[in-house]
Amino acid sequence: MSKYGDVRSGKIALVAHCILNQNSIVPGLARRQAMVKEVVDVLERYGIGIIQLPCPETLHSGLRRFWQVKEQYSSTGFKRLCRRLSRMIVDYVREYLRNDYRLVLILGVAGSPSCGIRETNSSPKWFGDPRKAGNYVKIRESGVFMEELINSLRNAKLLSNDTILTDIDYSNISASVRELEGRLRDVLDKRHE
């Protein structure tokens, strides 16, 4: 029983928008009809409530957008949007933590130029004629939105050392979900020792 007199767990996760709504992802990249249910199932199994993050790419460029790389979303206007969204999320998290909830997880999307946490897509040549842009590479950096969000949470002293920061890799969802479950088990079991 929680301090609220019911069965709530007091654990929350911030989850990238497209993990819960594949309709928002850039055309050609959706891997599920609606959501990555495997993620929802794991979070439910561990009693972790979900706060769905907004999709800055959809807000900025709409649903009929082309694929992008981090350099394209590193513009002043897109960063301003990400900061504005981050301030809203900081307020959400602050309210939960003020009431003794725990931020267990921030879950992004591997390779996303905005929502990647451990890796993002990059190419300094992606501008101008798209037929001449060439390929991109994956780099070990966060996407633009996650950089802003994580920095905002750190600056507000709302991010604990045991908050898991990780990605779901759409090219290997099952392995990503297994890794996520292992990390959740490690962190949550450690708290009960």
JSON list of C-alpha atoms in Angstrom, two decimals:
[
{"chain": "A", "resi": 1, "resn": "MET", "atom": "CA", "xyz": [0.00, 0.00, 0.00]},
{"chain": "A", "resi": 2, "resn": "SER", "atom": "CA", "xyz": [1.35, 3.41, -0.97]},
{"chain": "A", "resi": 3, "resn": "LYS", "atom": "CA", "xyz": [1.24, 6.56, 1.13]},
{"chain": "A", "resi": 4, "resn": "TYR", "atom": "CA", "xyz": [-1.76, 7.49, -1.03]},
{"chain": "A", "resi": 5, "resn": "GLY", "atom": "CA", "xyz": [-3.76, 4.55, 0.32]},
{"chain": "A", "resi": 6, "resn": "ASP", "atom": "CA", "xyz": [-3.75, 2.59, -2.92]},
{"chain": "A", "resi": 7, "resn": "VAL", "atom": "CA", "xyz": [-1.51, 0.27, -4.92]},
{"chain": "A", "resi": 8, "resn": "ARG", "atom": "CA", "xyz": [0.47, 2.80, -6.99]},
{"chain": "A", "resi": 9, "resn": "SER", "atom": "CA", "xyz": [4.18, 2.01, -7.26]},
{"chain": "A", "resi": 10, "resn": "GLY", "atom": "CA", "xyz": [5.65, 5.49, -7.04]},
{"chain": "A", "resi": 11, "resn": "LYS", "atom": "CA", "xyz": [7.94, 4.75, -10.02]},
{"chain": "A", "resi": 12, "resn": "ILE", "atom": "CA", "xyz": [7.90, 6.66, -13.31]},
{"chain": "A", "resi": 13, "resn": "ALA", "atom": "CA", "xyz": [9.67, 6.59, -16.67]},
{"chain": "A", "resi": 14, "resn": "LEU", "atom": "CA", "xyz": [10.02, 9.25, -19.35]},
{"chain": "A", "resi": 15, "resn": "VAL", "atom": "CA", "xyz": [9.54, 7.48, -22.69]},
{"chain": "A", "resi": 16, "resn": "ALA", "atom": "CA", "xyz": [10.18, 8.82, -26.20]},
{"chain": "A", "resi": 17, "resn": "HIS", "atom": "CA", "xyz": [6.94, 9.60, -27.98]},
{"chain": "A", "resi": 18, "resn": "CYS", "atom": "CA", "xyz": [7.30, 7.20, -30.93]},
{"chain": "A", "resi": 19, "resn": "ILE", "atom": "CA", "xyz": [7.89, 4.16, -28.69]},
{"chain": "A", "resi": 20, "resn": "LEU", "atom": "CA", "xyz": [4.28, 4.61, -27.56]},
{"chain": "A", "resi": 21, "resn": "ASN", "atom": "CA", "xyz": [2.96, 6.00, -30.86]},
{"chain": "A", "resi": 22, "resn": "GLN", "atom": "CA", "xyz": [4.60, 4.62, -34.00]},
{"chain": "A", "resi": 23, "resn": "ASN", "atom": "CA", "xyz": [2.31, 6.86, -36.08]},
{"chain": "A", "resi": 24, "resn": "SER", "atom": "CA", "xyz": [4.53, 9.83, -35.20]},
{"chain": "A", "resi": 25, "resn": "ILE", "atom": "CA", "xyz": [7.78, 8.36, -36.51]},
{"chain": "A", "resi": 26, "resn": "VAL", "atom": "CA", "xyz": [9.34, 9.59, -39.75]},
{"chain": "A", "resi": 27, "resn": "PRO", "atom": "CA", "xyz": [7.82, 7.74, -42.76]},
{"chain": "A", "resi": 28, "resn": "GLY", "atom": "CA", "xyz": [9.51, 4.44, -43.55]},
{"chain": "A", "resi": 29, "resn": "LEU", "atom": "CA", "xyz": [10.85, 3.74, -40.06]},
{"chain": "A", "resi": 30, "resn": "ALA", "atom": "CA", "xyz": [7.84, 2.48, -38.06]},
{"chain": "A", "resi": 31, "resn": "ARG", "atom": "CA", "xyz": [8.45, -1.06, -36.78]},
{"chain": "A", "resi": 32, "resn": "ARG", "atom": "CA", "xyz": [5.06, -1.67, -35.18]},
{"chain": "A", "resi": 33, "resn": "GLN", "atom": "CA", "xyz": [1.48, -0.74, -36.13]},
{"chain": "A", "resi": 34, "resn": "ALA", "atom": "CA", "xyz": [0.77, 1.24, -32.98]},
{"chain": "A", "resi": 35, "resn": "MET", "atom": "CA", "xyz": [3.42, 1.02, -30.24]},
{"chain": "A", "resi": 36, "resn": "VAL", "atom": "CA", "xyz": [6.38, -1.03, -29.08]},
{"chain": "A", "resi": 37, "resn": "LYS", "atom": "CA", "xyz": [4.20, -3.07, -26.74]},
{"chain": "A", "resi": 38, "resn": "GLU", "atom": "CA", "xyz": [7.17, -5.07, -25.45]},
{"chain": "A", "resi": 39, "resn": "VAL", "atom": "CA", "xyz": [8.42, -1.89, -23.72]},
{"chain": "A", "resi": 40, "resn": "VAL", "atom": "CA", "xyz": [5.00, -1.20, -22.21]},
{"chain": "A", "resi": 41, "resn": "ASP", "atom": "CA", "xyz": [4.81, -4.80, -20.98]},
{"chain": "A", "resi": 42, "resn": "VAL", "atom": "CA", "xyz": [8.23, -4.63, -19.27]},
{"chain": "A", "resi": 43, "resn": "LEU", "atom": "CA", "xyz": [7.45, -1.31, -17.58]},
{"chain": "A", "resi": 44, "resn": "GLU", "atom": "CA", "xyz": [4.09, -2.63, -16.39]},
{"chain": "A", "resi": 45, "resn": "ARG", "atom": "CA", "xyz": [5.73, -5.79, -15.05]},
{"chain": "A", "resi": 46, "resn": "TYR", "atom": "CA", "xyz": [8.06, -3.62, -12.92]},
{"chain": "A", "resi": 47, "resn": "GLY", "atom": "CA", "xyz": [5.27, -1.28, -11.83]},
{"chain": "A", "resi": 48, "resn": "ILE", "atom": "CA", "xyz": [6.66, 1.74, -13.65]},
{"chain": "A", "resi": 49, "resn": "GLY", "atom": "CA", "xyz": [4.22, 4.42, -14.84]},
{"chain": "A", "resi": 50, "resn": "ILE", "atom": "CA", "xyz": [4.86, 6.07, -18.19]},
{"chain": "A", "resi": 51, "resn": "ILE", "atom": "CA", "xyz": [5.13, 9.76, -19.00]},
{"chain": "A", "resi": 52, "resn": "GLN", "atom": "CA", "xyz": [5.10, 10.01, -22.80]},
{"chain": "A", "resi": 53, "resn": "LEU", "atom": "CA", "xyz": [7.52, 12.67, -23.97]},
{"chain": "A", "resi": 54, "resn": "PRO", "atom": "CA", "xyz": [6.37, 15.02, -26.74]},
{"chain": "A", "resi": 55, "resn": "CYS", "atom": "CA", "xyz": [7.84, 14.51, -30.22]},
{"chain": "A", "resi": 56, "resn": "PRO", "atom": "CA", "xyz": [9.76, 17.67, -31.09]},
{"chain": "A", "resi": 57, "resn": "GLU", "atom": "CA", "xyz": [10.30, 16.49, -34.68]},
{"chain": "A", "resi": 58, "resn": "THR", "atom": "CA", "xyz": [6.54, 16.25, -35.29]},
{"chain": "A", "resi": 59, "resn": "LEU", "atom": "CA", "xyz": [5.91, 19.62, -33.63]},
{"chain": "A", "resi": 60, "resn": "HIS", "atom": "CA", "xyz": [8.72, 21.25, -35.62]},
{"chain": "A", "resi": 61, "resn": "SER", "atom": "CA", "xyz": [8.49, 19.55, -39.03]},
{"chain": "A", "resi": 62, "resn": "GLY", "atom": "CA", "xyz": [5.15, 17.74, -39.08]},
{"chain": "A", "resi": 63, "resn": "LEU", "atom": "CA", "xyz": [4.37, 14.15, -40.01]},
{"chain": "A", "resi": 64, "resn": "ARG", "atom": "CA", "xyz": [5.42, 14.53, -43.66]},
{"chain": "A", "resi": 65, "resn": "ARG", "atom": "CA", "xyz": [9.07, 15.13, -42.86]},
{"chain": "A", "resi": 66, "resn": "PHE", "atom": "CA", "xyz": [12.20, 13.61, -44.36]},
{"chain": "A", "resi": 67, "resn": "TRP", "atom": "CA", "xyz": [14.81, 11.70, -42.39]},
{"chain": "A", "resi": 68, "resn": "GLN", "atom": "CA", "xyz": [17.20, 14.06, -40.62]},
{"chain": "A", "resi": 69, "resn": "VAL", "atom": "CA", "xyz": [20.55, 13.94, -38.83]},
{"chain": "A", "resi": 70, "resn": "LYS", "atom": "CA", "xyz": [21.61, 15.70, -35.64]},
{"chain": "A", "resi": 71, "resn": "GLU", "atom": "CA", "xyz": [23.32, 18.55, -37.47]},
{"chain": "A", "resi": 72, "resn": "GLN", "atom": "CA", "xyz": [20.03, 19.49, -39.17]},
{"chain": "A", "resi": 73, "resn": "TYR", "atom": "CA", "xyz": [18.15, 19.60, -35.87]},
{"chain": "A", "resi": 74, "resn": "SER", "atom": "CA", "xyz": [20.93, 21.55, -34.15]},
{"chain": "A", "resi": 75, "resn": "SER", "atom": "CA", "xyz": [19.39, 24.80, -35.39]},
{"chain": "A", "resi": 76, "resn": "THR", "atom": "CA", "xyz": [18.55, 27.66, -33.04]},
{"chain": "A", "resi": 77, "resn": "GLY", "atom": "CA", "xyz": [14.80, 27.26, -33.59]},
{"chain": "A", "resi": 78, "resn": "PHE", "atom": "CA", "xyz": [14.73, 23.51, -32.97]},
{"chain": "A", "resi": 79, "resn": "LYS", "atom": "CA", "xyz": [16.88, 23.85, -29.85]},
{"chain": "A", "resi": 80, "resn": "ARG", "atom": "CA", "xyz": [14.56, 26.58, -28.57]},
{"chain": "A", "resi": 81, "resn": "LEU", "atom": "CA", "xyz": [11.59, 24.22, -29.05]},
{"chain": "A", "resi": 82, "resn": "CYS", "atom": "CA", "xyz": [13.46, 21.44, -27.21]},
{"chain": "A", "resi": 83, "resn": "ARG", "atom": "CA", "xyz": [14.29, 23.76, -24.31]},
{"chain": "A", "resi": 84, "resn": "ARG", "atom": "CA", "xyz": [10.65, 24.83, -24.05]},
{"chain": "A", "resi": 85, "resn": "LEU", "atom": "CA", "xyz": [9.48, 21.20, -24.02]},
{"chain": "A", "resi": 86, "resn": "SER", "atom": "CA", "xyz": [12.20, 20.30, -21.51]},
{"chain": "A", "resi": 87, "resn": "ARG", "atom": "CA", "xyz": [11.01, 23.00, -19.10]},
{"chain": "A", "resi": 88, "resn": "MET", "atom": "CA", "xyz": [7.53, 21.46, -19.17]},
{"chain": "A", "resi": 89, "resn": "ILE", "atom": "CA", "xyz": [8.93, 17.97, -18.49]},
{"chain": "A", "resi": 90, "resn": "VAL", "atom": "CA", "xyz": [11.11, 19.32, -15.65]},
{"chain": "A", "resi": 91, "resn": "ASP", "atom": "CA", "xyz": [7.93, 20.70, -14.04]},
{"chain": "A", "resi": 92, "resn": "TYR", "atom": "CA", "xyz": [6.25, 17.29, -14.36]},
{"chain": "A", "resi": 93, "resn": "VAL", "atom": "CA", "xyz": [9.22, 15.46, -12.85]},
{"chain": "A", "resi": 94, "resn": "ARG", "atom": "CA", "xyz": [9.64, 18.02, -10.07]},
{"chain": "A", "resi": 95, "resn": "GLU", "atom": "CA", "xyz": [6.01, 17.50, -9.03]},
{"chain": "A", "resi": 96, "resn": "TYR", "atom": "CA", "xyz": [6.41, 13.72, -8.96]},
{"chain": "A", "resi": 97, "resn": "LEU", "atom": "CA", "xyz": [9.67, 13.84, -7.01]},
{"chain": "A", "resi": 98, "resn": "ARG", "atom": "CA", "xyz": [8.23, 16.41, -4.60]},
{"chain": "A", "resi": 99, "resn": "ASN", "atom": "CA", "xyz": [5.63, 13.77, -3.78]},
{"chain": "A", "resi": 100, "resn": "ASP", "atom": "CA", "xyz": [8.16, 10.97, -3.20]},
{"chain": "A", "resi": 101, "resn": "TYR", "atom": "CA", "xyz": [7.96, 9.33, -6.61]},
{"chain": "A", "resi": 102, "resn": "ARG", "atom": "CA", "xyz": [11.09, 7.99, -8.25]},
{"chain": "A", "resi": 103, "resn": "LEU", "atom": "CA", "xyz": [12.29, 8.66, -11.81]},
{"chain": "A", "resi": 104, "resn": "VAL", "atom": "CA", "xyz": [13.58, 5.21, -12.73]},
{"chain": "A", "resi": 105, "resn": "LEU", "atom": "CA", "xyz": [14.16, 5.56, -16.47]},
{"chain": "A", "resi": 106, "resn": "ILE", "atom": "CA", "xyz": [14.53, 7.88, -19.42]},
{"chain": "A", "resi": 107, "resn": "LEU", "atom": "CA", "xyz": [14.04, 5.84, -22.58]},
{"chain": "A", "resi": 108, "resn": "GLY", "atom": "CA", "xyz": [15.03, 7.17, -25.99]},
{"chain": "A", "resi": 109, "resn": "VAL", "atom": "CA", "xyz": [15.41, 5.80, -29.50]},
{"chain": "A", "resi": 110, "resn": "ALA", "atom": "CA", "xyz": [18.85, 4.71, -30.73]},
{"chain": "A", "resi": 111, "resn": "GLY", "atom": "CA", "xyz": [20.02, 6.79, -33.67]},
{"chain": "A", "resi": 112, "resn": "SER", "atom": "CA", "xyz": [17.29, 9.41, -33.41]},
{"chain": "A", "resi": 113, "resn": "PRO", "atom": "CA", "xyz": [18.62, 12.91, -34.14]},
{"chain": "A", "resi": 114, "resn": "SER", "atom": "CA", "xyz": [16.35, 14.26, -31.41]},
{"chain": "A", "resi": 115, "resn": "CYS", "atom": "CA", "xyz": [15.53, 11.37, -29.04]},
{"chain": "A", "resi": 116, "resn": "GLY", "atom": "CA", "xyz": [18.66, 9.23, -29.08]},
{"chain": "A", "resi": 117, "resn": "ILE", "atom": "CA", "xyz": [20.33, 8.93, -25.68]},
{"chain": "A", "resi": 118, "resn": "ARG", "atom": "CA", "xyz": [23.38, 6.73, -26.27]},
{"chain": "A", "resi": 119, "resn": "GLU", "atom": "CA", "xyz": [23.71, 7.30, -30.01]},
{"chain": "A", "resi": 120, "resn": "THR", "atom": "CA", "xyz": [22.43, 9.54, -32.76]},
{"chain": "A", "resi": 121, "resn": "ASN", "atom": "CA", "xyz": [22.76, 9.82, -36.53]},
{"chain": "A", "resi": 122, "resn": "SER", "atom": "CA", "xyz": [25.22, 12.36, -37.89]},
{"chain": "A", "resi": 123, "resn": "SER", "atom": "CA", "xyz": [26.48, 13.72, -41.19]},
{"chain": "A", "resi": 124, "resn": "PRO", "atom": "CA", "xyz": [28.01, 17.14, -41.79]},
{"chain": "A", "resi": 125, "resn": "LYS", "atom": "CA", "xyz": [27.16, 16.69, -45.50]},
{"chain": "A", "resi": 126, "resn": "TRP", "atom": "CA", "xyz": [23.38, 16.46, -45.10]},
{"chain": "A", "resi": 127, "resn": "PHE", "atom": "CA", "xyz": [22.19, 19.75, -46.58]},
{"chain": "A", "resi": 128, "resn": "GLY", "atom": "CA", "xyz": [21.36, 21.07, -50.01]},
{"chain": "A", "resi": 129, "resn": "ASP", "atom": "CA", "xyz": [20.49, 18.55, -52.73]},
{"chain": "A", "resi": 130, "resn": "PRO", "atom": "CA", "xyz": [19.29, 15.39, -50.90]},
{"chain": "A", "resi": 131, "resn": "ARG", "atom": "CA", "xyz": [20.46, 13.22, -53.81]},
{"chain": "A", "resi": 132, "resn": "LYS", "atom": "CA", "xyz": [24.03, 14.26, -53.04]},
{"chain": "A", "resi": 133, "resn": "ALA", "atom": "CA", "xyz": [23.90, 14.02, -49.24]},
{"chain": "A", "resi": 134, "resn": "GLY", "atom": "CA", "xyz": [25.36, 10.53, -48.98]},
{"chain": "A", "resi": 135, "resn": "ASN", "atom": "CA", "xyz": [25.15, 8.29, -45.94]},
{"chain": "A", "resi": 136, "resn": "TYR", "atom": "CA", "xyz": [25.15, 9.15, -42.28]},
{"chain": "A", "resi": 137, "resn": "VAL", "atom": "CA", "xyz": [26.99, 7.50, -39.40]},
{"chain": "A", "resi": 138, "resn": "LYS", "atom": "CA", "xyz": [25.96, 6.64, -35.86]},
{"chain": "A", "resi": 139, "resn": "ILE", "atom": "CA", "xyz": [27.89, 8.57, -33.22]},
{"chain": "A", "resi": 140, "resn": "ARG", "atom": "CA", "xyz": [28.03, 8.12, -29.43]},
{"chain": "A", "resi": 141, "resn": "GLU", "atom": "CA", "xyz": [26.12, 11.28, -28.52]},
{"chain": "A", "resi": 142, "resn": "SER", "atom": "CA", "xyz": [22.58, 12.12, -27.51]},
{"chain": "A", "resi": 143, "resn": "GLY", "atom": "CA", "xyz": [20.07, 13.63, -29.90]},
{"chain": "A", "resi": 144, "resn": "VAL", "atom": "CA", "xyz": [19.21, 17.32, -29.61]},
{"chain": "A", "resi": 145, "resn": "PHE", "atom": "CA", "xyz": [16.03, 16.93, -27.50]},
{"chain": "A", "resi": 146, "resn": "MET", "atom": "CA", "xyz": [17.55, 14.40, -25.11]},
{"chain": "A", "resi": 147, "resn": "GLU", "atom": "CA", "xyz": [20.62, 16.62, -24.62]},
{"chain": "A", "resi": 148, "resn": "GLU", "atom": "CA", "xyz": [18.37, 19.52, -23.67]},
{"chain": "A", "resi": 149, "resn": "LEU", "atom": "CA", "xyz": [16.10, 17.37, -21.47]},
{"chain": "A", "resi": 150, "resn": "ILE", "atom": "CA", "xyz": [18.87, 15.57, -19.59]},
{"chain": "A", "resi": 151, "resn": "ASN", "atom": "CA", "xyz": [20.80, 18.82, -19.06]},
{"chain": "A", "resi": 152, "resn": "SER", "atom": "CA", "xyz": [17.63, 20.53, -17.80]},
{"chain": "A", "resi": 153, "resn": "LEU", "atom": "CA", "xyz": [16.91, 17.69, -15.37]},
{"chain": "A", "resi": 154, "resn": "ARG", "atom": "CA", "xyz": [20.52, 17.70, -14.14]},
{"chain": "A", "resi": 155, "resn": "ASN", "atom": "CA", "xyz": [20.57, 21.48, -13.72]},
{"chain": "A", "resi": 156, "resn": "ALA", "atom": "CA", "xyz": [17.35, 21.25, -11.70]},
{"chain": "A", "resi": 157, "resn": "LYS", "atom": "CA", "xyz": [18.96, 18.46, -9.61]},
{"chain": "A", "resi": 158, "resn": "LEU", "atom": "CA", "xyz": [16.14, 16.06, -10.52]},
{"chain": "A", "resi": 159, "resn": "LEU", "atom": "CA", "xyz": [18.22, 13.27, -12.04]},
{"chain": "A", "resi": 160, "resn": "SER", "atom": "CA", "xyz": [19.58, 10.68, -9.63]},
{"chain": "A", "resi": 161, "resn": "ASN", "atom": "CA", "xyz": [22.70, 8.60, -10.25]},
{"chain": "A", "resi": 162, "resn": "ASP", "atom": "CA", "xyz": [20.66, 5.42, -10.57]},
{"chain": "A", "resi": 163, "resn": "THR", "atom": "CA", "xyz": [18.17, 6.76, -13.15]},
{"chain": "A", "resi": 164, "resn": "ILE", "atom": "CA", "xyz": [18.63, 4.55, -16.21]},
{"chain": "A", "resi": 165, "resn": "LEU", "atom": "CA", "xyz": [19.36, 6.48, -19.42]},
{"chain": "A", "resi": 166, "resn": "THR", "atom": "CA", "xyz": [19.09, 4.16, -22.41]},
{"chain": "A", "resi": 167, "resn": "ASP", "atom": "CA", "xyz": [17.61, 3.59, -25.86]},
{"chain": "A", "resi": 168, "resn": "ILE", "atom": "CA", "xyz": [15.43, 1.15, -27.71]},
{"chain": "A", "resi": 169, "resn": "ASP", "atom": "CA", "xyz": [17.09, 0.17, -30.99]},
{"chain": "A", "resi": 170, "resn": "TYR", "atom": "CA", "xyz": [14.39, -0.27, -33.63]},
{"chain": "A", "resi": 171, "resn": "SER", "atom": "CA", "xyz": [16.72, -2.50, -35.65]},
{"chain": "A", "resi": 172, "resn": "ASN", "atom": "CA", "xyz": [16.77, -5.02, -32.76]},
{"chain": "A", "resi": 173, "resn": "ILE", "atom": "CA", "xyz": [13.81, -4.40, -30.48]},
{"chain": "A", "resi": 174, "resn": "SER", "atom": "CA", "xyz": [13.91, -7.78, -28.73]},
{"chain": "A", "resi": 175, "resn": "ALA", "atom": "CA", "xyz": [17.58, -7.41, -27.70]},
{"chain": "A", "resi": 176, "resn": "SER", "atom": "CA", "xyz": [16.92, -3.82, -26.56]},
{"chain": "A", "resi": 177, "resn": "VAL", "atom": "CA", "xyz": [13.98, -4.91, -24.44]},
{"chain": "A", "resi": 178, "resn": "ARG", "atom": "CA", "xyz": [16.01, -7.74, -22.86]},
{"chain": "A", "resi": 179, "resn": "GLU", "atom": "CA", "xyz": [18.79, -5.27, -22.02]},
{"chain": "A", "resi": 180, "resn": "LEU", "atom": "CA", "xyz": [16.24, -2.82, -20.60]},
{"chain": "A", "resi": 181, "resn": "GLU", "atom": "CA", "xyz": [14.68, -5.50, -18.42]},
{"chain": "A", "resi": 182, "resn": "GLY", "atom": "CA", "xyz": [18.09, -6.56, -17.13]},
{"chain": "A", "resi": 183, "resn": "ARG", "atom": "CA", "xyz": [18.99, -3.00, -16.22]},
{"chain": "A", "resi": 184, "resn": "LEU", "atom": "CA", "xyz": [15.65, -2.43, -14.51]},
{"chain": "A", "resi": 185, "resn": "ARG", "atom": "CA", "xyz": [16.07, -5.64, -12.52]},
{"chain": "A", "resi": 186, "resn": "ASP", "atom": "CA", "xyz": [19.59, -4.60, -11.45]},
{"chain": "A", "resi": 187, "resn": "VAL", "atom": "CA", "xyz": [18.59, -1.09, -10.37]},
{"chain": "A", "resi": 188, "resn": "LEU", "atom": "CA", "xyz": [15.32, -2.01, -8.68]},
{"chain": "A", "resi": 189, "resn": "ASP", "atom": "CA", "xyz": [16.77, -5.06, -6.90]},
{"chain": "A", "resi": 190, "resn": "LYS", "atom": "CA", "xyz": [19.68, -2.92, -5.66]},
{"chain": "A", "resi": 191, "resn": "ARG", "atom": "CA", "xyz": [17.17, -0.53, -4.06]},
{"chain": "A", "resi": 192, "resn": "HIS", "atom": "CA", "xyz": [15.63, -3.39, -2.06]},
{"chain": "A", "resi": 193, "resn": "GLU", "atom": "CA", "xyz": [18.95, -4.66, -0.61]}
]
